[in-house]
mmCIF file of C-alpha atoms and ligand atoms in Angstrom:
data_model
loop_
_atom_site.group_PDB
_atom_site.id
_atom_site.type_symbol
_atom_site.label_atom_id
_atom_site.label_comp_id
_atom_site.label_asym_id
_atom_site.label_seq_id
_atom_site.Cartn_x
_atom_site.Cartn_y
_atom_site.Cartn_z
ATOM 1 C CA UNK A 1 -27.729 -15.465 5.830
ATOM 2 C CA UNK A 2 -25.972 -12.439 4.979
ATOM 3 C CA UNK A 3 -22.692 -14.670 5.107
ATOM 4 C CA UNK A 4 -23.949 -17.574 3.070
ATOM 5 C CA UNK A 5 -24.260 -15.224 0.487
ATOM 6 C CA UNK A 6 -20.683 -13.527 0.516
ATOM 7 C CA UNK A 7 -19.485 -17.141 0.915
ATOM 8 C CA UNK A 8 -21.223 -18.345 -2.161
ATOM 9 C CA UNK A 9 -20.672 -15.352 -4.230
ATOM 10 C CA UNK A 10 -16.755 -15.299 -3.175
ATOM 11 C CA UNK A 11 -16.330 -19.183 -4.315
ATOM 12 C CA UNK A 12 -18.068 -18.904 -7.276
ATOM 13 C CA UNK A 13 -15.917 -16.159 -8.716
ATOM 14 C CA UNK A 14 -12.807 -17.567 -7.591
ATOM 15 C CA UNK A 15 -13.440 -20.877 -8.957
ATOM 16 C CA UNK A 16 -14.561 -20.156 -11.864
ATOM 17 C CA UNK A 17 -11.022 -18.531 -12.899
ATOM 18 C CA UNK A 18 -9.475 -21.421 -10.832
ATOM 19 C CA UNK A 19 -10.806 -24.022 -13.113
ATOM 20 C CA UNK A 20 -9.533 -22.448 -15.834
ATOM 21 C CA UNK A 21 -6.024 -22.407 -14.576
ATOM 22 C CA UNK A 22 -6.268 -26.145 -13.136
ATOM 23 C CA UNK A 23 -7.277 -27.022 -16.795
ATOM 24 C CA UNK A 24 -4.476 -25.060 -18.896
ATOM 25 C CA UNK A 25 -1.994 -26.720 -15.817
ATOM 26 C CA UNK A 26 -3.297 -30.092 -16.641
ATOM 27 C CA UNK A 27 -3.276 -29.355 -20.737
ATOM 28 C CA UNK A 28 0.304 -27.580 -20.324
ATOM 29 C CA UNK A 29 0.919 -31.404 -18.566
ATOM 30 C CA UNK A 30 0.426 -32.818 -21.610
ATOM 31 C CA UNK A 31 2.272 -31.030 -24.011
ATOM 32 C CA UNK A 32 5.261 -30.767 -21.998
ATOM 33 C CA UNK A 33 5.177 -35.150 -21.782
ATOM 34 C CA UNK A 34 4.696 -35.459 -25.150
ATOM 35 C CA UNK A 35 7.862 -33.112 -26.145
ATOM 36 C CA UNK A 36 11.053 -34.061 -24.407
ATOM 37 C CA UNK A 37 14.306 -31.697 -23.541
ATOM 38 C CA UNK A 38 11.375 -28.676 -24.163
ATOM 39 C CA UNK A 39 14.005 -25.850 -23.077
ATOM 40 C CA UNK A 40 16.447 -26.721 -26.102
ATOM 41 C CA UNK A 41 14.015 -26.194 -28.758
ATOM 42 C CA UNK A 42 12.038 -23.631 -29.626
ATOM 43 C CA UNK A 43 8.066 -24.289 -28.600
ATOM 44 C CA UNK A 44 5.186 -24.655 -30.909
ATOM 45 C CA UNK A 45 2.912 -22.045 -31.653
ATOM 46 C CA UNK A 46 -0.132 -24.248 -29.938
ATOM 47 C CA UNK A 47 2.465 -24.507 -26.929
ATOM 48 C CA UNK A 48 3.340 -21.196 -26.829
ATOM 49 C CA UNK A 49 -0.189 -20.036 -27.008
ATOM 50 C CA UNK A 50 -1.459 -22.176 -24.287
ATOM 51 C CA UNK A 51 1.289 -21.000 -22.365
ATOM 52 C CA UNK A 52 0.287 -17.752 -22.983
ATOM 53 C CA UNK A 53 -3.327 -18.379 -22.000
ATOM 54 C CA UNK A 54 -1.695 -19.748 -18.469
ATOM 55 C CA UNK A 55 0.235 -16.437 -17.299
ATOM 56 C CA UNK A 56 -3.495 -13.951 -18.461
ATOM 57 C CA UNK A 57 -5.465 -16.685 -16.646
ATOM 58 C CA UNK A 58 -3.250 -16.597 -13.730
ATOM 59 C CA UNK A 59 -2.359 -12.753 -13.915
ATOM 60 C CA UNK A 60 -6.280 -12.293 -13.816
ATOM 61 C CA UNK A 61 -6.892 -13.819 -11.053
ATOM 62 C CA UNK A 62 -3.793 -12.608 -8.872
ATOM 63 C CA UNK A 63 -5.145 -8.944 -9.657
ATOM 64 C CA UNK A 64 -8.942 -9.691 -9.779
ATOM 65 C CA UNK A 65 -9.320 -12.125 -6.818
ATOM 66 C CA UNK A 66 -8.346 -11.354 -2.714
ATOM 67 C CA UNK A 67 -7.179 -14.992 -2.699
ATOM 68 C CA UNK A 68 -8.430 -17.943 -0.690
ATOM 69 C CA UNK A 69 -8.838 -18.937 2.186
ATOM 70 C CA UNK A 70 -9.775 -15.008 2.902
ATOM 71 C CA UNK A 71 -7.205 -13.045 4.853
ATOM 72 C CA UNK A 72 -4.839 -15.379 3.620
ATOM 73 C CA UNK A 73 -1.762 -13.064 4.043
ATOM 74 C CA UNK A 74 -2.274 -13.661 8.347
ATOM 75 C CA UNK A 75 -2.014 -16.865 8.349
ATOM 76 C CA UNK A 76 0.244 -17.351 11.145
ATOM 77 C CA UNK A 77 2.588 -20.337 9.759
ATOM 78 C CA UNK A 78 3.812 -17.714 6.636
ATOM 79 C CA UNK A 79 5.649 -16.137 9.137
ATOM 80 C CA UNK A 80 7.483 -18.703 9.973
ATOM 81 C CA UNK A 81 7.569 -20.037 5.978
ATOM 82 C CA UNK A 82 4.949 -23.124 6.667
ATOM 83 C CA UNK A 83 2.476 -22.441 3.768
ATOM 84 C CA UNK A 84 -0.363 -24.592 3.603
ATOM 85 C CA UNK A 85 -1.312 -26.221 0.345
ATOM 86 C CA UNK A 86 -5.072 -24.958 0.708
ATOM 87 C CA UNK A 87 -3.674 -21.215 -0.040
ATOM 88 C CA UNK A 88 -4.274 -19.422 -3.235
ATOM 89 C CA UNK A 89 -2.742 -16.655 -3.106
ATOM 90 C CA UNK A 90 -4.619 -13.616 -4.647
ATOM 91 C CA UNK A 91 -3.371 -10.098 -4.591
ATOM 92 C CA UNK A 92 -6.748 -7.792 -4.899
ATOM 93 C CA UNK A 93 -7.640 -5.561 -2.427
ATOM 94 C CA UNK A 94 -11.325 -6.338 -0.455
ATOM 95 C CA UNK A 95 -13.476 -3.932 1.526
ATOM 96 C CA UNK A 96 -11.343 -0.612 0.236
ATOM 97 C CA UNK A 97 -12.520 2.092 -1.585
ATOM 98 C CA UNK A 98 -10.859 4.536 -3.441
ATOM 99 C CA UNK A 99 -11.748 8.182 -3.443
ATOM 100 C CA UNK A 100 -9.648 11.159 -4.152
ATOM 101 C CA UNK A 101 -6.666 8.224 -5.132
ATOM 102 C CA UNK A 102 -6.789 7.194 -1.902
ATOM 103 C CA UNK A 103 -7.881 4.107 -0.132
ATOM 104 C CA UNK A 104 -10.488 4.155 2.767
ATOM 105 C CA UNK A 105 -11.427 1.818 5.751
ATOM 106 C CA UNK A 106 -15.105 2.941 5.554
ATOM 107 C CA UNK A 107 -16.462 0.741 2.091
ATOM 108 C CA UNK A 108 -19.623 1.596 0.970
ATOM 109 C CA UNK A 109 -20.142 -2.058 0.379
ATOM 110 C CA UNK A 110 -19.033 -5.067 2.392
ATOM 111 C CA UNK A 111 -18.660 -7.417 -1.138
ATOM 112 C CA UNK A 112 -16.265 -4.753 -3.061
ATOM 113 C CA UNK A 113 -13.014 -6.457 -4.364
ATOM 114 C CA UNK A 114 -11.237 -3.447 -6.116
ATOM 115 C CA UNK A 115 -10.509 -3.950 -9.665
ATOM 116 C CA UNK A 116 -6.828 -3.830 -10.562
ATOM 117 C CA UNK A 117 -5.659 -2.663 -7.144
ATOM 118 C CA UNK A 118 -3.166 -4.975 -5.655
ATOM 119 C CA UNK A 119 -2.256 -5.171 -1.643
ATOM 120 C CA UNK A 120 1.467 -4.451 -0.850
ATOM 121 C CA UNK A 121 1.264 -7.048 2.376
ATOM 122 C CA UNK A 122 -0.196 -9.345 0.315
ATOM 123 C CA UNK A 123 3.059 -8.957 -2.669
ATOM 124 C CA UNK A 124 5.743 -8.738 0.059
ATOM 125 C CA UNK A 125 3.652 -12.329 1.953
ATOM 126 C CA UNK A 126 4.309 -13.977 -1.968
ATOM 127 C CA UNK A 127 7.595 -12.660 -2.133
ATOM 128 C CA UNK A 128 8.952 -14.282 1.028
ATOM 129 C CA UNK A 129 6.953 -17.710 0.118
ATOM 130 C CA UNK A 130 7.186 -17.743 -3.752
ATOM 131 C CA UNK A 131 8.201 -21.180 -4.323
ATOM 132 C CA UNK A 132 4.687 -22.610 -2.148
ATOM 133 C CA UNK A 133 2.454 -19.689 -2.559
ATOM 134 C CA UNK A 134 3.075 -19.449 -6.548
ATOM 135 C CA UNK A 135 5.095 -22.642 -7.753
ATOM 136 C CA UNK A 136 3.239 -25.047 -5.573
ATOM 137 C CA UNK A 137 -0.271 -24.209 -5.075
ATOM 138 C CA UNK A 138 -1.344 -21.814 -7.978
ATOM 139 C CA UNK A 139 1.163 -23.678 -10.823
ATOM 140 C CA UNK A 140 1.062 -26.936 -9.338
ATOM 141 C CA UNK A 141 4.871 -27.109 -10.117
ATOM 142 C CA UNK A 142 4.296 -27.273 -14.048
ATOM 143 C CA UNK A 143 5.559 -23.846 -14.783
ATOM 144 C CA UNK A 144 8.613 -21.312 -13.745
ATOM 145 C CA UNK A 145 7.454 -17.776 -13.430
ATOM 146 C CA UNK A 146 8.443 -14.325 -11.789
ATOM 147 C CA UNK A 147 6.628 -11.218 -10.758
ATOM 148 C CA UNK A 148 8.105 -8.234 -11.173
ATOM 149 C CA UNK A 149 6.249 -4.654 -9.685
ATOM 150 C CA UNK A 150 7.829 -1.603 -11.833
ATOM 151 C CA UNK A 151 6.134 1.704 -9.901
ATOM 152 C CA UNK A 152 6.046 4.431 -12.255
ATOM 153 C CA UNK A 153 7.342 6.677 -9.695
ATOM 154 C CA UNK A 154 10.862 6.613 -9.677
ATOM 155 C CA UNK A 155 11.435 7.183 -6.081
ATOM 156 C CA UNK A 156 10.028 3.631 -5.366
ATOM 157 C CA UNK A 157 12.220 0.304 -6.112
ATOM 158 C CA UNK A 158 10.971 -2.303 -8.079
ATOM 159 C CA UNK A 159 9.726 -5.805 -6.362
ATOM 160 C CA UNK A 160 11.181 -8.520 -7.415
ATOM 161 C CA UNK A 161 10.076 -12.319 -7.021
ATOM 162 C CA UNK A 162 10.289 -15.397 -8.162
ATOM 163 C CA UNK A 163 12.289 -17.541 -11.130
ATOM 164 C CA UNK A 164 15.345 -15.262 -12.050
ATOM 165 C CA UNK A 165 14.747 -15.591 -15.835
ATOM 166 C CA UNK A 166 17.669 -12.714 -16.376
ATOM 167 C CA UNK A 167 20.359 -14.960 -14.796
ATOM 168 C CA UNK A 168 23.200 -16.189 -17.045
ATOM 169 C CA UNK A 169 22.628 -19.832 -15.685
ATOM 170 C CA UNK A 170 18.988 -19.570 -16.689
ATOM 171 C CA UNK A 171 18.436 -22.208 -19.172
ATOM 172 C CA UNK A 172 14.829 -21.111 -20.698
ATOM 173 C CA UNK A 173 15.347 -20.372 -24.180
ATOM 174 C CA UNK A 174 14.362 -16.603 -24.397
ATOM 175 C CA UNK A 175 11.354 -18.013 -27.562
ATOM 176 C CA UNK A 176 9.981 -19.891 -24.914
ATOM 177 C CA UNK A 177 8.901 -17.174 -22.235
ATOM 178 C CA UNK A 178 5.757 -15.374 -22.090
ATOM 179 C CA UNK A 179 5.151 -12.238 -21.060
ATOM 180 C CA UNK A 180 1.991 -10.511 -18.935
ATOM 181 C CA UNK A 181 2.306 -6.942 -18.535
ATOM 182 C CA UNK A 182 -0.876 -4.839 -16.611
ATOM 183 C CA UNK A 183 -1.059 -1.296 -15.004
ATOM 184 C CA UNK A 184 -2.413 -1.406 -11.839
ATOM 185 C CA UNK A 185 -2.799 0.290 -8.930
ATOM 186 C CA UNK A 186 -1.064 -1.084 -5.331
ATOM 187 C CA UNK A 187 -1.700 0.735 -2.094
ATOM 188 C CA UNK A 188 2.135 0.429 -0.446
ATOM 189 C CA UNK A 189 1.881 2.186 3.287
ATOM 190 C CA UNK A 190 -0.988 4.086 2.331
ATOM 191 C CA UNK A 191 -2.836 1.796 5.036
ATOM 192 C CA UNK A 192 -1.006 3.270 7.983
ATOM 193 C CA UNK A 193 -2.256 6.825 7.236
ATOM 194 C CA UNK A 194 -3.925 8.881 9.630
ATOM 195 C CA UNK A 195 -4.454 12.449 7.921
ATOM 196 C CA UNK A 196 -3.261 13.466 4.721
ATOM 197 C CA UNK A 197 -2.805 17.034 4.278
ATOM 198 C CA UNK A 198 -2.410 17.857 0.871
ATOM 199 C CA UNK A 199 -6.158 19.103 1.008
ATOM 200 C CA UNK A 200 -5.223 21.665 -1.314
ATOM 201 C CA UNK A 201 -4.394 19.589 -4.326
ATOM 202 C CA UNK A 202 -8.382 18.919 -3.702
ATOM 203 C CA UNK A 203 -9.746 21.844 -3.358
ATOM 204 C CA UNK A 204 -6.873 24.375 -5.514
ATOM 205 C CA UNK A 205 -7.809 28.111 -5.568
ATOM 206 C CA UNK A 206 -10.971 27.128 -4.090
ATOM 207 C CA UNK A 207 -9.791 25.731 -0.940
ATOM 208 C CA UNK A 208 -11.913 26.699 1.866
ATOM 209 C CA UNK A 209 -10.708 26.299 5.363
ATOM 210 C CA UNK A 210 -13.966 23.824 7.099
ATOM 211 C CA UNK A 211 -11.675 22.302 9.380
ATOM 212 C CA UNK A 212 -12.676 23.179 13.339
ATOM 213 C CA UNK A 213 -9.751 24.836 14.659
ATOM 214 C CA UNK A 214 -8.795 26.067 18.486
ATOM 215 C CA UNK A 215 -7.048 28.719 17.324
ATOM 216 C CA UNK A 216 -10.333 30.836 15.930
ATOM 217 C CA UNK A 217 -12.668 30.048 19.066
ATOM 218 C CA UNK A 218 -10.073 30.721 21.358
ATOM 219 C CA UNK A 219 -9.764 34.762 22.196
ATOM 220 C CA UNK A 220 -5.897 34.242 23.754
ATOM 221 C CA UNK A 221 -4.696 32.481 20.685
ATOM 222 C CA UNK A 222 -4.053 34.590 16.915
ATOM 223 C CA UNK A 223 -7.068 33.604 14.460
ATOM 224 C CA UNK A 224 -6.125 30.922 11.561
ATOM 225 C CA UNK A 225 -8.011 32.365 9.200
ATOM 226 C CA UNK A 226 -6.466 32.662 5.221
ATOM 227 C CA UNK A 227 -5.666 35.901 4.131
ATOM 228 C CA UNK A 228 -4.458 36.547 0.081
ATOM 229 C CA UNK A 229 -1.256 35.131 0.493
ATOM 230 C CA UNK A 230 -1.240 31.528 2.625
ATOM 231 C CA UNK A 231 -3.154 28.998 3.863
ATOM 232 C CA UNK A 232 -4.146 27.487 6.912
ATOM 233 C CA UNK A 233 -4.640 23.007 7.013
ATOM 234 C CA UNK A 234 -5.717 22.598 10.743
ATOM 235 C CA UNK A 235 -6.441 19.044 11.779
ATOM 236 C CA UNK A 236 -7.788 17.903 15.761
ATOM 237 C CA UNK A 237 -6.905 14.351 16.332
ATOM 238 C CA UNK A 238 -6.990 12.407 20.036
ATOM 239 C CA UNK A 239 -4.238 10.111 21.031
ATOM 240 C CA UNK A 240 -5.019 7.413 23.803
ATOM 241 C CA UNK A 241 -1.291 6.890 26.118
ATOM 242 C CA UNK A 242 -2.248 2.807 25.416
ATOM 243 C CA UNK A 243 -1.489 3.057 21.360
ATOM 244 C CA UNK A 244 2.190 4.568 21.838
ATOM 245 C CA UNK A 245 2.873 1.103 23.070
ATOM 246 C CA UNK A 246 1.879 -0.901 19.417
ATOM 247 C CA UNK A 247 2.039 2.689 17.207
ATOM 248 C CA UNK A 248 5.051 5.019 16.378
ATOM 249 C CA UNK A 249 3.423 8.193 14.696
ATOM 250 C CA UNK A 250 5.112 10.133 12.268
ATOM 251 C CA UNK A 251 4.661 13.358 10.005
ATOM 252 C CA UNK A 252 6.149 12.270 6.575
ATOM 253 C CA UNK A 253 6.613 15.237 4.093
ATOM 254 C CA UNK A 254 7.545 14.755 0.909
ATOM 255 C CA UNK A 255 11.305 16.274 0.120
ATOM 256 C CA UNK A 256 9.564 19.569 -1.568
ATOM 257 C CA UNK A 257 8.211 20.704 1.898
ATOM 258 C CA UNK A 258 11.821 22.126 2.742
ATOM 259 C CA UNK A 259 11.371 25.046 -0.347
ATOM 260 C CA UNK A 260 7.917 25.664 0.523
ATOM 261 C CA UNK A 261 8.495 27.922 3.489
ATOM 262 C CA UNK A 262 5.540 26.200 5.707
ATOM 263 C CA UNK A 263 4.845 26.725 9.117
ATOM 264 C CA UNK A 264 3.432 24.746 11.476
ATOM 265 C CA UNK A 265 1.869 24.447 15.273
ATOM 266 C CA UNK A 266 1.996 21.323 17.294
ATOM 267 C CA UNK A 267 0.087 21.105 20.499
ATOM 268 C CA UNK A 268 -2.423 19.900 23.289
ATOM 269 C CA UNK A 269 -5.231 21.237 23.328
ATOM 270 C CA UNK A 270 -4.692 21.729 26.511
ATOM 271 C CA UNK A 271 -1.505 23.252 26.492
ATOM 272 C CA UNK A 272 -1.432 25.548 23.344
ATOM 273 C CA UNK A 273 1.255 27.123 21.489
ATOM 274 C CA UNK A 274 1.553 30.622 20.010
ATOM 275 C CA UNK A 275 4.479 30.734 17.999
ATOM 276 C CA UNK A 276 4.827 28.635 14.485
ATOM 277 C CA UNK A 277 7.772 26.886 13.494
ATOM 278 C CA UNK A 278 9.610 26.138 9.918
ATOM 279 C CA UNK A 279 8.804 22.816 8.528
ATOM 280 C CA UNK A 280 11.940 21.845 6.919
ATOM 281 C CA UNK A 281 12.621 18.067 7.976
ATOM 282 C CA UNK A 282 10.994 14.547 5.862
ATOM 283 C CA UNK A 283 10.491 12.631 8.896
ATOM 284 C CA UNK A 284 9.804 13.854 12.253
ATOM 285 C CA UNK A 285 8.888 10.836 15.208
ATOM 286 C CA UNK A 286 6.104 12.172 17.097
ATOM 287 C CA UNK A 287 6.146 9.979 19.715
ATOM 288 C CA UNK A 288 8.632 11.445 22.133
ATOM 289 C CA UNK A 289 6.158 14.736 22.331
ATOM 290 C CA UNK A 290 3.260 12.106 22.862
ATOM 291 C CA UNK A 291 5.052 9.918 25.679
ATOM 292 C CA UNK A 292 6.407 13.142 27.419
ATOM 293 C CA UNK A 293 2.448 15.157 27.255
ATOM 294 C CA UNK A 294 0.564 12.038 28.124
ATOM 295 C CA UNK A 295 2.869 11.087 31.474
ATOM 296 C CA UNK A 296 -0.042 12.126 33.647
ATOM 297 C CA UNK A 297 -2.944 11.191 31.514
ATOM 298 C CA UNK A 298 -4.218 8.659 29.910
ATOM 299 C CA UNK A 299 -5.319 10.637 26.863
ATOM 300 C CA UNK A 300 -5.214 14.381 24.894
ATOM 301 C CA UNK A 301 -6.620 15.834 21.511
ATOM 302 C CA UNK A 302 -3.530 17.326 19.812
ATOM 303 C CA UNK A 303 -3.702 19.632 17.188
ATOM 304 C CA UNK A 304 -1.252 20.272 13.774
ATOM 305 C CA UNK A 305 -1.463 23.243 12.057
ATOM 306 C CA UNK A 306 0.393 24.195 8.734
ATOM 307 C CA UNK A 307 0.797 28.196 7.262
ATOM 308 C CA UNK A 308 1.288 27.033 3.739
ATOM 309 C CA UNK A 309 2.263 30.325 1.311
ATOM 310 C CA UNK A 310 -0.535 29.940 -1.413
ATOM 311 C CA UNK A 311 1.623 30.318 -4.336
ATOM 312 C CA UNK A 312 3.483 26.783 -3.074
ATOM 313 C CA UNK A 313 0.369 24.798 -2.019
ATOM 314 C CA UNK A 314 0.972 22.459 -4.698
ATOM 315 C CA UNK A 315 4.300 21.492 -2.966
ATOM 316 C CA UNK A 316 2.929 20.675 1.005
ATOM 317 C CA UNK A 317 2.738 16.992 0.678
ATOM 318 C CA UNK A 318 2.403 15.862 4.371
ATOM 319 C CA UNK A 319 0.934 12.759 6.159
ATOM 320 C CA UNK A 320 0.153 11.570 10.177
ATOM 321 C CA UNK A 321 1.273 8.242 10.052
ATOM 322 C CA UNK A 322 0.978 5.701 12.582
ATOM 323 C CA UNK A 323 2.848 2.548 11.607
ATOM 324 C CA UNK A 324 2.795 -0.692 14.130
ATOM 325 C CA UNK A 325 5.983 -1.152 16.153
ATOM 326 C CA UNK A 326 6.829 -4.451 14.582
ATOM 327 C CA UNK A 327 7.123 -2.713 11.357
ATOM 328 C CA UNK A 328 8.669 0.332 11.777
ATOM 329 C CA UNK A 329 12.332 -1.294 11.426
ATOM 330 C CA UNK A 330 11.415 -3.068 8.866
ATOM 331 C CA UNK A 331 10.211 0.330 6.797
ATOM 332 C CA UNK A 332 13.118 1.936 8.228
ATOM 333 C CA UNK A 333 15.682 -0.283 6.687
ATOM 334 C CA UNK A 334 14.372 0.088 3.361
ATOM 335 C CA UNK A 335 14.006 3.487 3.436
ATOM 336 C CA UNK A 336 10.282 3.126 3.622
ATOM 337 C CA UNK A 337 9.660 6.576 5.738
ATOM 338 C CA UNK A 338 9.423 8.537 2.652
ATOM 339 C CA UNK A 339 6.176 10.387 1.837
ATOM 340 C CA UNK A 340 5.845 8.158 -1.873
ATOM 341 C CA UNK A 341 5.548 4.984 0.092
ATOM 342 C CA UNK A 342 2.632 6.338 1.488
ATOM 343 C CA UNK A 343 0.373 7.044 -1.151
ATOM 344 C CA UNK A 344 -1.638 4.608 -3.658
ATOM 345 C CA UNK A 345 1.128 4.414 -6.589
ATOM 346 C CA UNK A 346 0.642 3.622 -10.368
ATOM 347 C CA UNK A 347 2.635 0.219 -10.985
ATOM 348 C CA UNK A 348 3.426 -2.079 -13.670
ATOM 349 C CA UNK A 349 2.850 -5.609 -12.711
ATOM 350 C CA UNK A 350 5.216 -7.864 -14.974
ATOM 351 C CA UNK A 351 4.148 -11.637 -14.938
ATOM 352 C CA UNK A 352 6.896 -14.281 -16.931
ATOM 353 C CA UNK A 353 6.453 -17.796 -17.323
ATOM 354 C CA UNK A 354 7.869 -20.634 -19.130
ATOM 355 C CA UNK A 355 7.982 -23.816 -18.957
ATOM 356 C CA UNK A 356 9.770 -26.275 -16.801
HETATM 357 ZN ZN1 ZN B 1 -5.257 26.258 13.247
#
């Protein structure tokens, strides 16, 4: 029962916007029979507008709606560029909450489809199938368009897809393109997150220290406890021998970690460390301490512990990442092991479309 009702609910949004586009398509179908060699004159203002109407219809939906069928972006024949014609490809985010700016696993409601928060996986899966995914099946071939994702942080390229509108040998008159242009959020890597441990950007002067930590129970081992001038971030976290097979962790700091003159403690629980050591590298693979500490078990709790100075809390940016092994060339290659990647980003989602 519970089902039925997400079913229902699910189509009924979708196709509401759906029929919408499937009657500008048809009404854009029209016009553009009734006007021959469109791209050498300039449009009419009813063309242009119902034009317009197409790319907010569509851009709406892309941001407002997961896409159908759901899960879409596994279907197993994209990877191998066999896209089905029964996929709409939407680009909001389901079952994710956001708290703090960042996105959860644990929804406080099954039916939540985040408002203006687009899925990277889901932009890269349109990317690499553009001409089905968006040409085909959402503009039934009627209309040339391109997506463009401008993040406002710098250290992030831009995603490009689709129609390149820019190119010399593009024959659209410039009149006859219409623009879409919406802030949004879009959660990158921030999936592949373990523990973030900027806690202090939270908490500021308040910060309190609630984590459990081995170092204070344990008589042999120097208290973590903050005194006036730094602060302790102590995190417990197990790691099962099985996962390093499909998971390559990481600790990704952001570049500013090298001038904050952190600290930090790595260890087993069982086999604890004293002595603290500078953090001054971006990317450190965690998986060769992992592989060599679990040879004789089948899993540990490790610990991480950072001394931050207090008067540079602001700049300890650091995240436990675990990032399946498929995709950690991929991320590598385009220098996606960088701290920004990893966080929910401000973007500007560019939609063009003209006419064919
Ligand atoms: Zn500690």
């Amino acid at each position: 029962m519970k089902n039925l009702i997400k079913d229902q609910y699910g189509l009924l949004y979708s196709s509401e916007l759906l029929l919408s586009i499937i009657l500008l398509i048809f009404i854009i179908g029209v016009v553009a029979n009734l006007s021959d060699g469109l791209n050498e004159k300039i449009l009419s203002e009813e063309e242009i507008s119902s034009l317009e109407a197409i790319a907010i219809e569509s851009s709406d939906y892309l941001l407002n709606n997961p896409g159908n069928p759901e899960n879409w972006e596994d279907d197993e024949g994209l990877k191998n560029g066999i896209v089905s014609k029964n996929i709409i490809p939407g680009l909001a985010i389901k079952n994710k909450n956001v708290e703090n700016g960042e996105f959860f696993d644990e929804s406080a409601s099954d039916e939540m489809i985040m408002s203006n928060a687009i899925s990277y996986n889901k932009l890269i899966k349109i990317k690499n199938n553009y001409d089905s995914l968006v040409d085909r099946n959402l503009f039934n071939d009627s209309v040339m368009s391109s997506m463009v994702i401008y993040p406002l942080n710098s250290q992030i390229r831009p995603i490009e897809m689709g129609y390149d509108f820019d190119n010399e040998n593009d024959n659209v008159n410039d009149n006859n393109i219409v623009t879409v242009n919406r802030t949004v959020k879009c959660d990158f890597y921030s999936n592949f997150v373990v523990y973030n441990f900027n806690d202090f950007e939270l908490f500021g002067d308040d910060y309190n220290k609630d984590m459990f930590c081995n170092h204070d129970t344990n008589p042999n081992l120097t208290n973590h406890s903050n005194d006036g001038r730094s602060l302790w971030v102590c995190k417990s976290f197990r790691v099962y021998k099985e996962s390093l097979d499909e998971y390559e962790y990481y600790l990704i700091s952001d570049e500013s970690v090298k001038d904050t003159g952190t600290y930090w403690i790595f260890e087993s629980l069982n086999r604890t460390k004293e002595n603290k050591e500078i953090l001054n590298q971006e990317v450190i693979d965690l998986n060769p301490f992992f592989l060599e500490d679990l040879e004789n078990s089948s899993d540990e709790i490790y610990s991480i512990h950072f001394n931050v100075p207090k008067n540079r809390a602001n700049d300890f940016k650091t995240v436990l990442v675990a990032i399946p092994k498929n995709m950690t060339d991929v991320l590598i290659s385009n220098d996606g092991l960088n701290y920004d990647y990893f966080r929910v980003q401000d973007v500007n989602f560019v939609l063009k479309a003209g006419y064919r």
